[in-house]
XYZ file of C-alpha atoms in Angstrom:
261
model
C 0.000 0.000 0.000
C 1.184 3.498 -0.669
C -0.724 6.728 1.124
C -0.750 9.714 -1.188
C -1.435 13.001 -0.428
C -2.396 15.950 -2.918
C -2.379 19.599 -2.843
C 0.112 20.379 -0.037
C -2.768 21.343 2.444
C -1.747 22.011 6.064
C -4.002 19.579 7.286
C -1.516 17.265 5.736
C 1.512 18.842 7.985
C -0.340 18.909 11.096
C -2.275 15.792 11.283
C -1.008 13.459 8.380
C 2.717 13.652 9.272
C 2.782 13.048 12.595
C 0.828 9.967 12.437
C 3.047 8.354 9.023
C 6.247 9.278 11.276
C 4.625 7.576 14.462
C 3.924 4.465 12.577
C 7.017 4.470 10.664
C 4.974 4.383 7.111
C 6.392 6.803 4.342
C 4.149 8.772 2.658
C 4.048 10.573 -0.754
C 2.965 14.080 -1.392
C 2.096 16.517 -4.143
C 2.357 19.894 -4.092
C 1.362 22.144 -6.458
C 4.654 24.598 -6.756
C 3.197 27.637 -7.152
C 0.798 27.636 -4.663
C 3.333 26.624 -2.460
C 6.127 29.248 -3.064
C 4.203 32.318 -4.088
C 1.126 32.490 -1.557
C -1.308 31.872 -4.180
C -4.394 29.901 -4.166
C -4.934 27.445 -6.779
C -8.244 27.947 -8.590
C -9.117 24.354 -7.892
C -9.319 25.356 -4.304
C -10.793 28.690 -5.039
C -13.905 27.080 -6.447
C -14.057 24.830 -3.993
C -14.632 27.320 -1.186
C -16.833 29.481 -3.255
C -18.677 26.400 -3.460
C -18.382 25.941 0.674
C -19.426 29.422 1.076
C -22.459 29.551 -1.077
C -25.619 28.032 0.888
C -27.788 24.922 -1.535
C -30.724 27.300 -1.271
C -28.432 30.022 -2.854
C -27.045 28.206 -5.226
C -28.803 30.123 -8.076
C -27.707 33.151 -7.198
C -24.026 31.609 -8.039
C -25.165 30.431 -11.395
C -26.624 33.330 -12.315
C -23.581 35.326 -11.678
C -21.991 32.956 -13.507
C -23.930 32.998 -16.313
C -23.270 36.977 -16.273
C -19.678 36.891 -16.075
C -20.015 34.456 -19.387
C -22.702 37.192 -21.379
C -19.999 39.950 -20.053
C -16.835 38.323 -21.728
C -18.863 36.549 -24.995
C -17.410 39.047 -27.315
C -13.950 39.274 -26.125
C -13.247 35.405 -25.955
C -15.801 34.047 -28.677
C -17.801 32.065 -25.759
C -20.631 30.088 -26.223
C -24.102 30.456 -24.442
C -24.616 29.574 -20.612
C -27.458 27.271 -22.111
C -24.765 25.070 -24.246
C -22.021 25.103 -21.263
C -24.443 24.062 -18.745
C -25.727 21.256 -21.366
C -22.336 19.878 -22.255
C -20.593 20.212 -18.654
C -23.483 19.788 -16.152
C -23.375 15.678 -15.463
C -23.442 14.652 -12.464
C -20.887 12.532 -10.972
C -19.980 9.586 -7.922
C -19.499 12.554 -5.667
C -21.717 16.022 -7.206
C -24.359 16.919 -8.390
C -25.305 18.309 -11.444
C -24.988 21.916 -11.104
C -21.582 21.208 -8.908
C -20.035 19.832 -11.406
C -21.096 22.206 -14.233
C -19.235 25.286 -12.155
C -16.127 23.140 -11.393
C -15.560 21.742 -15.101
C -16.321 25.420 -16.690
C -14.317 26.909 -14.577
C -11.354 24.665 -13.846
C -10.908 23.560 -17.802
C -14.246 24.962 -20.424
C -13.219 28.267 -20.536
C -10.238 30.273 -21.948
C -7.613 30.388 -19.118
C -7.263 34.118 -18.861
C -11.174 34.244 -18.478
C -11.386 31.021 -15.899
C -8.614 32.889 -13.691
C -10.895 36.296 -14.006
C -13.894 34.842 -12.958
C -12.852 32.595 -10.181
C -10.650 35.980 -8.676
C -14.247 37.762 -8.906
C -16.050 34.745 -7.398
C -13.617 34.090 -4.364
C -13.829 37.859 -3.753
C -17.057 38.341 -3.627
C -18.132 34.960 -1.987
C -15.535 34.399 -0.127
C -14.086 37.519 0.996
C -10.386 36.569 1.867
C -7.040 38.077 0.466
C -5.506 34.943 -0.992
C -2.142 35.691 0.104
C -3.268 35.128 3.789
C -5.287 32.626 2.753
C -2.919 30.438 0.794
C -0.545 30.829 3.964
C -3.489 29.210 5.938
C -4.416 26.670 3.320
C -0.844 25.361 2.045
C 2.400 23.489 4.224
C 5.482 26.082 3.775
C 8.458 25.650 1.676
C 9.988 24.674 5.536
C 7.710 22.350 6.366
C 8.111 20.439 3.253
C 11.662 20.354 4.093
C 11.091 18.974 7.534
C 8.814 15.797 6.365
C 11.700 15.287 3.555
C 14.008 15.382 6.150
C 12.173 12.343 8.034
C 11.798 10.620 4.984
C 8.774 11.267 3.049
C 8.652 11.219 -0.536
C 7.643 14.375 -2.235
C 6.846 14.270 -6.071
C 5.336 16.037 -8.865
C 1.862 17.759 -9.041
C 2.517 20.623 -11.789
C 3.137 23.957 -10.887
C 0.064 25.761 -12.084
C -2.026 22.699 -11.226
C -3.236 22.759 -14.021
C -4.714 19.860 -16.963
C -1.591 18.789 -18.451
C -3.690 17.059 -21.228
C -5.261 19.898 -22.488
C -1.880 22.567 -22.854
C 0.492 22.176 -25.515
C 3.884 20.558 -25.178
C 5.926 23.355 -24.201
C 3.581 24.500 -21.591
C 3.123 20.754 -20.123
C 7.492 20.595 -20.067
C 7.530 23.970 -17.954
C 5.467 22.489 -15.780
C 7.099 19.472 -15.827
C 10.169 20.372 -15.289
C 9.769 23.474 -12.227
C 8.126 20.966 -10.482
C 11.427 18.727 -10.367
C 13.484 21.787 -9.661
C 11.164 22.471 -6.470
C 11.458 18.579 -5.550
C 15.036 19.204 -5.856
C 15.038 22.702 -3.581
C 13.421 20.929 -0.721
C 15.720 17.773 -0.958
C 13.996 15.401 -2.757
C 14.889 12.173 -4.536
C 15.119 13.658 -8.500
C 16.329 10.305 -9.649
C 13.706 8.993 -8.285
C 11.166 11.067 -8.919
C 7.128 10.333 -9.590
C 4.071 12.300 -10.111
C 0.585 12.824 -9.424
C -1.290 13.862 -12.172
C -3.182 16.991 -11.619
C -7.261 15.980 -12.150
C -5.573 12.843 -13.235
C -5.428 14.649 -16.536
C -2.284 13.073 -19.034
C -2.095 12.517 -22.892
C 1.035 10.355 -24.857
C 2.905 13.737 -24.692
C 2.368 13.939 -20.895
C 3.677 10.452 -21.016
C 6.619 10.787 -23.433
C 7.945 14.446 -21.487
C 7.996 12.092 -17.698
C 9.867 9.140 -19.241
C 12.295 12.144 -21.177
C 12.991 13.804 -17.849
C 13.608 10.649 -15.371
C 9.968 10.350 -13.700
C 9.529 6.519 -12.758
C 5.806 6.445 -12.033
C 2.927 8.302 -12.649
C -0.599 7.983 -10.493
C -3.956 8.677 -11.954
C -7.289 9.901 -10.455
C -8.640 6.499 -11.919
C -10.715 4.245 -9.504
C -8.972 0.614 -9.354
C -6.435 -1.005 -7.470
C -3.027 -0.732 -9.056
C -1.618 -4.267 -11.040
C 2.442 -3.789 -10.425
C 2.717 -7.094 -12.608
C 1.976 -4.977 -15.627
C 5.119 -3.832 -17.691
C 2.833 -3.820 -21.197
C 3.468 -0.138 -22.588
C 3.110 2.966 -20.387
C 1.220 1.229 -17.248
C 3.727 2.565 -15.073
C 2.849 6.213 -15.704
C -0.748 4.721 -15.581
C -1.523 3.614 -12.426
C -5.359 3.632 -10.495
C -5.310 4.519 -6.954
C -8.555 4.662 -4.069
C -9.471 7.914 -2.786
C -10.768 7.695 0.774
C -14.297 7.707 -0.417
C -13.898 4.431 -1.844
C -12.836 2.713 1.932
C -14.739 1.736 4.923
C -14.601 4.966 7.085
C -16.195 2.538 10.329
C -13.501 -0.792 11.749
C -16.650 -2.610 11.529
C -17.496 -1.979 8.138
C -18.393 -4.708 5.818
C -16.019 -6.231 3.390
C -16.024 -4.356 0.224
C -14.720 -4.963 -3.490
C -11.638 -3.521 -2.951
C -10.450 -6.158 -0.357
């Protein structure tokens, strides 16, 4: 078994580490760089609080500022209508609804980057209400901290800089991020010939692929629900591999036995 751990959150410092170190069990984490070393908050995390911060009975108040901020910019970026995004993105998934799911896929990968960064800025601001420099420091482990937990042997990989799909950017863009990700794994003393990474959104294509076996990466883990077949060396399953989130285990010791064990 192998405990992995995206994102960089403090939680991870404070309640994670001490436990792995306790029991003697390494553990591998994945911080975003950015996030990490210039105070900012990724916009994965941004929706998800403006998402924690708007109430289900006002929840179409958000889409309709939404759906503003997307008649506002329609000229400048060539949009769509709301009425097509909310067609094509809104399905619902294992863990959100609908209408959850519509605002995180529009705004974490539907829209033009320079637009999705615009609106979830306004969002967070105005739901929210938080500087994100003070509120990255609150949400992310420090450059130190990261450090300390190499230091007592944790493994720290790759999870992008700008967190961002690496599928869906071109091939210069996905070896930038690529490649200041090792040079942070590197800063805080990690293993960079031995190096692995966590896809962000579990988002890869065969260029994703072909830049992590160019630069050295031995692994690669996926957002993909199954358990993980080490017997299979067939073409790129290494840089392939399923993992379990915690929704998929027994949160109760008396729990029934389920299909994963």
């Amino acid at each position: 078994m192998l405990l992995s751990f995206d994102d960089a959150y403090a939680d991870h410092f404070e309640y994670v580490f001490p436990i792995l170190e306790h029991e003697h069990i390494q553990g591998a984490f994945y911080p975003p760089v950015k996030a990490v070393t210039e105070h900012t908050v990724l916009d994965v995390n941004k929706i998800h609080f403006i998402l924690a911060s708007t109430p289900e009975d006002n929840f179409p108040v958000l889409l309709n500022e939404i759906k503003q901020l997307i008649l506002t910019n329609t000229d400048e970026f060539g949009l769509k209508s709301y009425d097509e995004y909310f067609k094509e993105l809104a399905v619902a998934n294992r863990f959100d609804p609908a209408e959850v799911i519509f605002v995180k896929r529009l705004l974490q990968v539907a829209l033009p980057e320079v637009l999705r960064k615009r609106m979830a800025d306004i969002l967070f601001e105005k739901i929210v209400g938080i500087e994100e420099s003070a509120f990255s420091r609150e949400l992310y482990m420090s450059v130190d901290q990261i450090k300390c937990m190499v230091d007592c042997g944790m493994h720290i990989g790759s999870h992008g800089y700008d967190h961002y799909w690496l599928g869906s950017l071109p091939r210069e863009k996905q070896e930038f991020e690529i490649k200041k990700s090792i040079e942070f794994i590197n800063e805080v003393g990690g293993d960079v010939d031995n190096w692995t990474i966590c896809y962000p959104y579990g988002d890869r294509n065969k260029e994703t692929i072909q830049l992590l076996k160019e630069n050295g990466c031995k692994l690669g883990m996926t957002t993909d629900v199954d358990l993980a077949d080490l017997t299979d060396h067939e073409g790129d399953a290494i840089f392939n591999l399923p993992r379990l989130d915690t929704n998929d285990l027994p949160k109760d010791a008396n729990a029934p036995v389920n299909q994963w064990y």
